PDB file of C-alpha atoms and ligand atoms in Angstrom:
ATOM      1  CA  MET A   1      -2.013-167.487 108.192  1.00 65.00           C
ATOM      2  CA  LYS A   2      -4.908-168.609 110.392  1.00 78.00           C
ATOM      3  CA  LYS A   3      -7.652-170.382 108.499  1.00 89.00           C
ATOM      4  CA  ARG A   4     -10.922-168.521 108.171  1.00 95.00           C
ATOM      5  CA  TYR A   5     -14.125-170.397 107.433  1.00 97.00           C
ATOM      6  CA  ILE A   6     -17.544-169.972 105.944  1.00 97.00           C
ATOM      7  CA  GLY A   7     -19.897-171.308 108.622  1.00 98.00           C
ATOM      8  CA  VAL A   8     -23.030-173.093 107.424  1.00 98.00           C
ATOM      9  CA  PHE A   9     -25.820-174.604 109.491  1.00 98.00           C
ATOM     10  CA  ASP A  10     -29.157-176.353 109.075  1.00 98.00           C
ATOM     11  CA  SER A  11     -31.204-178.868 111.025  1.00 98.00           C
ATOM     12  CA  GLY A  12     -29.639-181.621 108.916  1.00 97.00           C
ATOM     13  CA  LEU A  13     -29.064-182.866 105.392  1.00 97.00           C
ATOM     14  CA  GLY A  14     -30.611-179.869 103.644  1.00 97.00           C
ATOM     15  CA  GLY A  15     -27.680-177.655 104.545  1.00 98.00           C
ATOM     16  CA  LEU A  16     -25.360-179.986 102.669  1.00 97.00           C
ATOM     17  CA  THR A  17     -27.070-179.023  99.425  1.00 97.00           C
ATOM     18  CA  THR A  18     -25.896-175.472 100.108  1.00 97.00           C
ATOM     19  CA  VAL A  19     -22.418-176.705 101.041  1.00 97.00           C
ATOM     20  CA  ARG A  20     -22.341-178.613  97.758  1.00 96.00           C
ATOM     21  CA  GLU A  21     -23.016-175.379  95.878  1.00 96.00           C
ATOM     22  CA  ILE A  22     -20.381-173.460  97.847  1.00 96.00           C
ATOM     23  CA  VAL A  23     -17.810-176.167  97.094  1.00 95.00           C
ATOM     24  CA  SER A  24     -18.622-175.944  93.408  1.00 94.00           C
ATOM     25  CA  GLU A  25     -18.712-172.128  93.165  1.00 94.00           C
ATOM     26  CA  LEU A  26     -16.015-171.249  95.708  1.00 94.00           C
ATOM     27  CA  PRO A  27     -13.731-174.311  95.761  1.00 93.00           C
ATOM     28  CA  ASP A  28     -10.893-172.635  97.698  1.00 93.00           C
ATOM     29  CA  GLU A  29     -12.998-171.573 100.666  1.00 95.00           C
ATOM     30  CA  ASN A  30     -12.766-173.373 104.013  1.00 96.00           C
ATOM     31  CA  ILE A  31     -16.154-174.533 105.238  1.00 97.00           C
ATOM     32  CA  VAL A  32     -17.434-175.617 108.631  1.00 97.00           C
ATOM     33  CA  PHE A  33     -20.907-177.175 108.641  1.00 98.00           C
ATOM     34  CA  LEU A  34     -23.196-177.940 111.545  1.00 98.00           C
ATOM     35  CA  GLY A  35     -26.329-180.091 111.194  1.00 98.00           C
ATOM     36  CA  ASP A  36     -28.503-179.820 114.296  1.00 98.00           C
ATOM     37  CA  THR A  37     -29.862-183.335 113.913  1.00 97.00           C
ATOM     38  CA  LEU A  38     -30.708-183.506 117.606  1.00 97.00           C
ATOM     39  CA  ASN A  39     -33.456-180.914 117.140  1.00 98.00           C
ATOM     40  CA  MET A  40     -34.557-181.818 113.617  1.00 97.00           C
ATOM     41  CA  PRO A  41     -37.198-181.216 112.239  1.00 98.00           C
ATOM     42  CA  TYR A  42     -37.184-177.492 112.839  1.00 98.00           C
ATOM     43  CA  GLY A  43     -40.411-177.044 110.887  1.00 98.00           C
ATOM     44  CA  SER A  44     -42.568-178.459 113.669  1.00 97.00           C
ATOM     45  CA  LYS A  45     -40.997-176.380 116.474  1.00 98.00           C
ATOM     46  CA  THR A  46     -42.009-172.973 117.851  1.00 98.00           C
ATOM     47  CA  LYS A  47     -40.473-169.658 116.817  1.00 98.00           C
ATOM     48  CA  GLU A  48     -38.904-169.318 120.283  1.00 98.00           C
ATOM     49  CA  GLU A  49     -37.290-172.739 119.996  1.00 98.00           C
ATOM     50  CA  ILE A  50     -35.906-171.876 116.569  1.00 98.00           C
ATOM     51  CA  ILE A  51     -34.392-168.654 117.895  1.00 97.00           C
ATOM     52  CA  GLY A  52     -32.687-170.672 120.649  1.00 97.00           C
ATOM     53  CA  PHE A  53     -31.359-173.349 118.265  1.00 98.00           C
ATOM     54  CA  THR A  54     -30.158-170.718 115.815  1.00 98.00           C
ATOM     55  CA  LYS A  55     -28.194-168.832 118.466  1.00 97.00           C
ATOM     56  CA  HIS A  56     -26.716-172.073 119.765  1.00 97.00           C
ATOM     57  CA  ASN A  57     -25.671-173.152 116.264  1.00 98.00           C
ATOM     58  CA  ILE A  58     -23.978-169.821 115.642  1.00 97.00           C
ATOM     59  CA  GLU A  59     -22.132-170.020 118.964  1.00 96.00           C
ATOM     60  CA  MET A  60     -20.903-173.513 118.053  1.00 97.00           C
ATOM     61  CA  LEU A  61     -19.690-172.380 114.652  1.00 97.00           C
ATOM     62  CA  ARG A  62     -17.999-169.339 116.155  1.00 97.00           C
ATOM     63  CA  ARG A  63     -15.482-171.670 117.795  1.00 96.00           C
ATOM     64  CA  PHE A  64     -13.939-171.341 114.332  1.00 96.00           C
ATOM     65  CA  ASP A  65     -12.716-168.078 112.878  1.00 96.00           C
ATOM     66  CA  LEU A  66     -15.652-167.251 110.582  1.00 97.00           C
ATOM     67  CA  LYS A  67     -15.488-164.839 107.669  1.00 96.00           C
ATOM     68  CA  ALA A  68     -19.187-165.320 106.852  1.00 97.00           C
ATOM     69  CA  LEU A  69     -22.179-167.307 108.022  1.00 97.00           C
ATOM     70  CA  VAL A  70     -24.798-168.947 105.822  1.00 98.00           C
ATOM     71  CA  ILE A  71     -28.151-169.778 107.394  1.00 98.00           C
ATOM     72  CA  ALA A  72     -28.824-172.761 105.124  1.00 98.00           C
ATOM     73  CA  CYS A  73     -32.200-173.261 106.732  1.00 98.00           C
ATOM     74  CA  ASN A  74     -35.320-171.422 105.628  1.00 98.00           C
ATOM     75  CA  THR A  75     -37.029-172.132 108.949  1.00 98.00           C
ATOM     76  CA  SER A  76     -34.241-170.396 110.899  1.00 98.00           C
ATOM     77  CA  ASP A  77     -33.969-167.602 108.379  1.00 98.00           C
ATOM     78  CA  ALA A  78     -37.728-166.975 108.517  1.00 98.00           C
ATOM     79  CA  ASN A  79     -38.012-167.093 112.288  1.00 98.00           C
ATOM     80  CA  ALA A  80     -34.716-166.027 113.821  1.00 97.00           C
ATOM     81  CA  ARG A  81     -32.906-163.870 111.294  1.00 94.00           C
ATOM     82  CA  MET A  82     -33.932-160.574 112.887  1.00 91.00           C
ATOM     83  CA  GLU A  83     -32.848-161.734 116.329  1.00 91.00           C
ATOM     84  CA  VAL A  84     -29.379-162.848 115.260  1.00 92.00           C
ATOM     85  CA  SER A  85     -28.427-160.385 112.553  1.00 89.00           C
ATOM     86  CA  GLN A  86     -27.864-157.556 115.013  1.00 86.00           C
ATOM     87  CA  ALA A  87     -26.177-159.753 117.600  1.00 90.00           C
ATOM     88  CA  TYR A  88     -23.104-160.855 115.627  1.00 91.00           C
ATOM     89  CA  ASP A  89     -20.436-158.813 113.916  1.00 90.00           C
ATOM     90  CA  LEU A  90     -20.351-161.148 110.915  1.00 93.00           C
ATOM     91  CA  PRO A  91     -21.719-161.070 107.365  1.00 95.00           C
ATOM     92  CA  ILE A  92     -24.825-163.279 107.559  1.00 96.00           C
ATOM     93  CA  PHE A  93     -26.414-164.714 104.414  1.00 97.00           C
ATOM     94  CA  GLY A  94     -29.926-166.156 104.517  1.00 97.00           C
ATOM     95  CA  VAL A  95     -31.582-168.383 101.944  1.00 98.00           C
ATOM     96  CA  ILE A  96     -34.961-166.657 101.668  1.00 98.00           C
ATOM     97  CA  GLY A  97     -33.948-163.258 100.276  1.00 97.00           C
ATOM     98  CA  SER A  98     -31.830-164.870  97.571  1.00 97.00           C
ATOM     99  CA  ALA A  99     -34.595-167.299  96.529  1.00 98.00           C
ATOM    100  CA  VAL A 100     -37.155-164.486  96.410  1.00 98.00           C
ATOM    101  CA  LYS A 101     -34.951-162.368  94.120  1.00 97.00           C
ATOM    102  CA  GLU A 102     -34.402-165.309  91.778  1.00 97.00           C
ATOM    103  CA  ALA A 103     -38.099-166.264  91.663  1.00 98.00           C
ATOM    104  CA  LEU A 104     -39.083-162.714  90.792  1.00 98.00           C
ATOM    105  CA  ARG A 105     -36.383-162.627  88.127  1.00 98.00           C
ATOM    106  CA  VAL A 106     -37.649-165.765  86.363  1.00 98.00           C
ATOM    107  CA  THR A 107     -41.423-165.547  86.753  1.00 98.00           C
ATOM    108  CA  GLU A 108     -43.345-164.303  83.738  1.00 98.00           C
ATOM    109  CA  ASN A 109     -46.849-164.328  85.179  1.00 98.00           C
ATOM    110  CA  ASN A 110     -46.064-163.280  88.797  1.00 98.00           C
ATOM    111  CA  ARG A 111     -47.724-166.409  90.176  1.00 98.00           C
ATOM    112  CA  ILE A 112     -45.251-168.103  92.484  1.00 98.00           C
ATOM    113  CA  GLY A 113     -45.628-171.282  94.511  1.00 98.00           C
ATOM    114  CA  VAL A 114     -43.609-171.943  97.668  1.00 98.00           C
ATOM    115  CA  LEU A 115     -43.044-175.349  99.262  1.00 98.00           C
ATOM    116  CA  ALA A 116     -41.747-174.994 102.810  1.00 98.00           C
ATOM    117  CA  THR A 117     -41.918-176.306 106.351  1.00 98.00           C
ATOM    118  CA  ASP A 118     -44.957-175.615 108.462  1.00 98.00           C
ATOM    119  CA  LEU A 119     -43.179-172.960 110.539  1.00 98.00           C
ATOM    120  CA  THR A 120     -41.754-171.177 107.481  1.00 98.00           C
ATOM    121  CA  VAL A 121     -45.223-171.026 105.933  1.00 98.00           C
ATOM    122  CA  ARG A 122     -46.726-169.762 109.186  1.00 98.00           C
ATOM    123  CA  SER A 123     -44.051-167.051 109.499  1.00 98.00           C
ATOM    124  CA  GLY A 124     -45.285-165.543 106.209  1.00 98.00           C
ATOM    125  CA  ALA A 125     -41.663-164.615 105.394  1.00 98.00           C
ATOM    126  CA  TYR A 126     -41.801-165.645 101.737  1.00 98.00           C
ATOM    127  CA  GLU A 127     -45.060-163.878 101.009  1.00 98.00           C
ATOM    128  CA  LYS A 128     -43.894-160.720 102.791  1.00 98.00           C
ATOM    129  CA  GLN A 129     -40.531-160.540 101.027  1.00 98.00           C
ATOM    130  CA  ILE A 130     -42.003-161.312  97.600  1.00 98.00           C
ATOM    131  CA  LYS A 131     -44.721-158.670  97.987  1.00 98.00           C
ATOM    132  CA  GLU A 132     -42.213-156.095  99.220  1.00 98.00           C
ATOM    133  CA  LEU A 133     -40.359-156.397  95.931  1.00 98.00           C
ATOM    134  CA  ASN A 134     -43.394-156.880  93.694  1.00 98.00           C
ATOM    135  CA  SER A 135     -46.834-156.050  95.042  1.00 98.00           C
ATOM    136  CA  ASP A 136     -48.478-157.595  91.947  1.00 97.00           C
ATOM    137  CA  ALA A 137     -47.063-161.030  92.660  1.00 98.00           C
ATOM    138  CA  GLN A 138     -49.361-163.760  93.950  1.00 98.00           C
ATOM    139  CA  VAL A 139     -47.914-166.323  96.320  1.00 98.00           C
ATOM    140  CA  PHE A 140     -49.283-169.831  96.917  1.00 98.00           C
ATOM    141  CA  GLN A 141     -47.653-171.542  99.878  1.00 98.00           C
ATOM    142  CA  VAL A 142     -47.826-175.227 100.743  1.00 98.00           C
ATOM    143  CA  ALA A 143     -46.571-176.601 104.052  1.00 98.00           C
ATOM    144  CA  CYS A 144     -44.993-180.038 103.663  1.00 98.00           C
ATOM    145  CA  PRO A 145     -44.380-181.312 107.214  1.00 98.00           C
ATOM    146  CA  LEU A 146     -43.628-184.925 106.271  1.00 98.00           C
ATOM    147  CA  LEU A 147     -40.865-184.323 103.754  1.00 98.00           C
ATOM    148  CA  VAL A 148     -37.950-183.453 106.054  1.00 98.00           C
ATOM    149  CA  PRO A 149     -38.450-186.414 108.435  1.00 97.00           C
ATOM    150  CA  LEU A 150     -38.768-188.805 105.471  1.00 97.00           C
ATOM    151  CA  ILE A 151     -35.624-187.435 103.791  1.00 97.00           C
ATOM    152  CA  GLU A 152     -33.661-187.646 107.052  1.00 96.00           C
ATOM    153  CA  LYS A 153     -34.904-191.208 107.550  1.00 94.00           C
ATOM    154  CA  GLY A 154     -33.277-192.131 104.236  1.00 94.00           C
ATOM    155  CA  GLU A 155     -36.350-192.611 102.032  1.00 96.00           C
ATOM    156  CA  LEU A 156     -34.491-191.210  99.035  1.00 96.00           C
ATOM    157  CA  LEU A 157     -32.397-194.357  99.208  1.00 94.00           C
ATOM    158  CA  ASP A 158     -34.883-196.799 100.724  1.00 95.00           C
ATOM    159  CA  ASP A 159     -38.374-195.887  99.500  1.00 97.00           C
ATOM    160  CA  ARG A 160     -38.270-193.298  96.755  1.00 97.00           C
ATOM    161  CA  ASP A 161     -41.738-194.254  95.527  1.00 98.00           C
ATOM    162  CA  HIS A 162     -43.326-193.449  98.861  1.00 98.00           C
ATOM    163  CA  LEU A 163     -41.463-190.131  99.056  1.00 98.00           C
ATOM    164  CA  GLU A 164     -42.673-189.242  95.575  1.00 98.00           C
ATOM    165  CA  GLU A 165     -46.243-190.138  96.501  1.00 98.00           C
ATOM    166  CA  VAL A 166     -46.074-187.786  99.513  1.00 98.00           C
ATOM    167  CA  LEU A 167     -44.549-185.003  97.414  1.00 98.00           C
ATOM    168  CA  ARG A 168     -47.276-185.445  94.780  1.00 98.00           C
ATOM    169  CA  SER A 169     -49.969-185.119  97.420  1.00 98.00           C
ATOM    170  CA  TYR A 170     -48.536-181.779  98.576  1.00 98.00           C
ATOM    171  CA  LEU A 171     -48.140-180.502  95.012  1.00 98.00           C
ATOM    172  CA  LYS A 172     -51.831-181.265  94.372  1.00 98.00           C
ATOM    173  CA  ASP A 173     -52.584-178.129  96.430  1.00 98.00           C
ATOM    174  CA  LEU A 174     -51.068-176.103  93.598  1.00 98.00           C
ATOM    175  CA  ASP A 175     -53.388-177.588  90.949  1.00 97.00           C
ATOM    176  CA  GLY A 176     -55.291-174.862  89.143  1.00 97.00           C
ATOM    177  CA  LYS A 177     -53.175-172.042  90.592  1.00 98.00           C
ATOM    178  CA  ASN A 178     -51.410-171.498  87.263  1.00 98.00           C
ATOM    179  CA  ILE A 179     -48.011-170.885  88.855  1.00 98.00           C
ATOM    180  CA  ASP A 180     -45.060-170.623  86.476  1.00 98.00           C
ATOM    181  CA  THR A 181     -42.420-170.640  89.233  1.00 98.00           C
ATOM    182  CA  LEU A 182     -42.017-172.804  92.337  1.00 98.00           C
ATOM    183  CA  ILE A 183     -39.607-172.042  95.167  1.00 98.00           C
ATOM    184  CA  LEU A 184     -38.218-175.013  97.076  1.00 98.00           C
ATOM    185  CA  GLY A 185     -38.321-173.047 100.325  1.00 98.00           C
ATOM    186  CA  CYS A 186     -36.601-175.661 102.459  1.00 98.00           C
ATOM    187  CA  THR A 187     -33.030-176.674 101.749  1.00 98.00           C
ATOM    188  CA  HIS A 188     -33.910-180.354 102.184  1.00 98.00           C
ATOM    189  CA  TYR A 189     -36.221-180.082  99.165  1.00 98.00           C
ATOM    190  CA  ASP A 190     -33.263-179.416  96.866  1.00 98.00           C
ATOM    191  CA  LEU A 191     -32.780-183.181  97.124  1.00 97.00           C
ATOM    192  CA  LEU A 192     -36.223-183.524  95.488  1.00 98.00           C
ATOM    193  CA  MET A 193     -35.423-181.162  92.630  1.00 98.00           C
ATOM    194  CA  GLU A 194     -35.638-183.755  89.839  1.00 97.00           C
ATOM    195  CA  MET A 195     -38.691-185.421  91.339  1.00 98.00           C
ATOM    196  CA  THR A 196     -40.447-182.053  91.590  1.00 98.00           C
ATOM    197  CA  SER A 197     -39.698-180.979  88.041  1.00 98.00           C
ATOM    198  CA  GLY A 198     -40.858-184.396  86.852  1.00 98.00           C
ATOM    199  CA  ILE A 199     -44.227-183.834  88.542  1.00 98.00           C
ATOM    200  CA  MET A 200     -44.488-180.187  87.449  1.00 98.00           C
ATOM    201  CA  PRO A 201     -43.071-180.015  83.921  1.00 97.00           C
ATOM    202  CA  GLY A 202     -42.826-176.503  82.525  1.00 97.00           C
ATOM    203  CA  VAL A 203     -42.710-174.858  85.960  1.00 98.00           C
ATOM    204  CA  LYS A 204     -39.435-173.079  86.800  1.00 98.00           C
ATOM    205  CA  ILE A 205     -38.029-174.499  90.012  1.00 98.00           C
ATOM    206  CA  VAL A 206     -36.013-172.171  92.237  1.00 98.00           C
ATOM    207  CA  SER A 207     -33.851-173.789  94.901  1.00 96.00           C
ATOM    208  CA  SER A 208     -33.226-171.779  98.066  1.00 94.00           C
ATOM    209  CA  SER A 209     -30.067-173.861  98.632  1.00 95.00           C
ATOM    210  CA  ARG A 210     -28.502-172.661  95.428  1.00 92.00           C
ATOM    211  CA  CYS A 211     -29.480-169.006  95.136  1.00 93.00           C
ATOM    212  CA  VAL A 212     -27.787-167.927  98.356  1.00 95.00           C
ATOM    213  CA  VAL A 213     -24.423-169.020  97.002  1.00 95.00           C
ATOM    214  CA  ASN A 214     -24.553-166.371  94.256  1.00 92.00           C
ATOM    215  CA  ASP A 215     -24.857-163.662  96.891  1.00 92.00           C
ATOM    216  CA  LEU A 216     -22.074-165.201  98.943  1.00 95.00           C
ATOM    217  CA  LYS A 217     -19.867-165.418  95.882  1.00 93.00           C
ATOM    218  CA  ASP A 218     -20.378-161.750  95.022  1.00 90.00           C
ATOM    219  CA  GLN A 219     -19.148-160.771  98.464  1.00 86.00           C
ATOM    220  CA  LEU A 220     -16.258-163.224  98.852  1.00 85.00           C
ATOM    221  CA  GLN A 221     -14.792-162.925  95.395  1.00 73.00           C
ATOM    222  CA  ALA A 222     -14.212-159.271  96.114  1.00 60.00           C
ATOM    223  CA  GLU A 223     -12.098-160.324  99.138  1.00 63.00           C
ATOM    224  CA  LYS A 224     -10.032-163.118  97.543  1.00 61.00           C
ATOM    225  CA  ASN A 225      -8.317-164.025 100.779  1.00 59.00           C
ATOM    226  CA  CYS A 226      -8.455-167.809 100.889  1.00 63.00           C
ATOM    227  CA  GLU A 227      -5.585-170.233 100.572  1.00 64.00           C
ATOM    228  CA  ALA A 228      -5.890-173.604  98.812  1.00 69.00           C
ATOM    229  CA  PRO A 229      -6.238-176.460  99.648  1.00 84.00           C
ATOM    230  CA  ALA A 230      -9.527-175.857 101.357  1.00 91.00           C
ATOM    231  CA  THR A 231     -10.484-177.515 104.668  1.00 93.00           C
ATOM    232  CA  ARG A 232     -14.022-178.795 105.138  1.00 95.00           C
ATOM    233  CA  LYS A 233     -15.359-179.836 108.515  1.00 96.00           C
ATOM    234  CA  PHE A 234     -18.729-181.436 109.189  1.00 96.00           C
ATOM    235  CA  TYR A 235     -20.446-181.770 112.541  1.00 97.00           C
ATOM    236  CA  VAL A 236     -23.853-182.959 113.708  1.00 97.00           C
ATOM    237  CA  SER A 237     -25.443-182.708 117.142  1.00 97.00           C
ATOM    238  CA  SER A 238     -26.755-186.308 117.125  1.00 95.00           C
ATOM    239  CA  LYS A 239     -26.627-189.630 115.224  1.00 92.00           C
ATOM    240  CA  PRO A 240     -23.552-189.096 112.987  1.00 93.00           C
ATOM    241  CA  GLU A 241     -23.842-192.643 111.548  1.00 91.00           C
ATOM    242  CA  ARG A 242     -27.352-192.145 110.242  1.00 90.00           C
ATOM    243  CA  PHE A 243     -26.417-188.763 108.820  1.00 93.00           C
ATOM    244  CA  ARG A 244     -23.283-190.078 107.112  1.00 93.00           C
ATOM    245  CA  ARG A 245     -25.184-192.620 105.027  1.00 90.00           C
ATOM    246  CA  MET A 246     -27.237-190.042 103.139  1.00 91.00           C
ATOM    247  CA  ALA A 247     -24.642-187.257 103.398  1.00 95.00           C
ATOM    248  CA  SER A 248     -22.129-189.241 101.374  1.00 92.00           C
ATOM    249  CA  GLN A 249     -24.643-189.255  98.503  1.00 92.00           C
ATOM    250  CA  ILE A 250     -24.673-185.452  98.546  1.00 95.00           C
ATOM    251  CA  ILE A 251     -20.975-184.738  99.117  1.00 93.00           C
ATOM    252  CA  LYS A 252     -18.221-187.259  98.461  1.00 86.00           C
ATOM    253  CA  ASP A 253     -15.503-188.189 100.984  1.00 78.00           C
ATOM    254  CA  ILE A 254     -17.253-186.636 103.923  1.00 83.00           C
ATOM    255  CA  GLU A 255     -15.992-187.089 107.510  1.00 88.00           C
ATOM    256  CA  ILE A 256     -18.679-186.320 110.079  1.00 90.00           C
ATOM    257  CA  GLU A 257     -18.119-185.820 113.795  1.00 88.00           C
ATOM    258  CA  LYS A 258     -20.538-185.347 116.645  1.00 87.00           C
ATOM    259  CA  ILE A 259     -20.151-181.892 118.131  1.00 83.00           C
ATOM    260  CA  ILE A 260     -20.230-181.658 121.888  1.00 78.00           C
ATOM    261  CA  GLY A 261     -21.794-178.686 123.600  1.00 68.00           C
TER     262      GLY A 261
HETATM  263  N1  DGL B 301     -33.796-177.469 105.885  1.00 78.01           N
HETATM  264  C1  DGL B 301     -34.545-176.635 106.716  1.00 78.01           C
HETATM  265  C2  DGL B 301     -35.246-175.522 106.037  1.00 78.01           C
HETATM  266  O1  DGL B 301     -34.734-175.036 105.055  1.00 78.01           O
HETATM  267  C3  DGL B 301     -35.124-177.180 107.983  1.00 78.01           C
HETATM  268  C4  DGL B 301     -36.134-178.234 107.860  1.00 78.01           C
HETATM  269  C5  DGL B 301     -36.604-178.849 109.168  1.00 78.01           C
HETATM  270  O2  DGL B 301     -35.761-179.229 109.989  1.00 78.01           O
HETATM  271  O3  DGL B 301     -37.828-178.939 109.351  1.00 78.01           O
HETATM  272  O4  DGL B 301     -36.278-175.080 106.447  1.00 78.01           O
END
């Protein structure tokens, strides 16, 4: 039987936090991952650029026989979802809708913070989707443009203290807002989960990387058409060596190739 894959893409390391969840929840599924490291960070690009990158990533992944696609990138989901969801005959799962549902499920005071890239914040996608489901909810967004470049540079391994200092400075914007729930609205920020809860004790942290996997699981468990052992393939569009160093901290035994095209 021909192998069918779950395709996953992001601008870089953040998407691996979603892959990690898929591996843990759906261990028999084949996965093909693409990190568009050539164009990272997505958060500082224009909407038009993100639409172009998103389409290109999907075309690359469609070289494999895909059973589903996960947009493991909030910035793509916020800015290009509409444009691609009609264009492909494929179940497409985005991170934002799943994180919004989870945040609204756990909040008790309807005051929700969102940390995201500049372009995700500017798209207003989180605020719109939260308000559509609960018009009483109040949303406090903070754009954190430095976090993705610092994570990709390896600061989690090389200069954690500096990374924490930068994160703290962004979280200061939420002082006095009385949020009880905070969405990590960029998949890279899942890597800062512990650091964030350390700075904001008592606040419920919702990871966009993780929530989407519950929705994926609901759909794929109904199908039950995968064959063990699972195959996992990892590609990046630039600098595989740099990516590998941090990637191996997120997923063990990872082989990364540069994708051409
Ligand atoms: N991890 C991505 C996201 O969820 C992209 C971050 C970036 O490249 O700026 O938004």
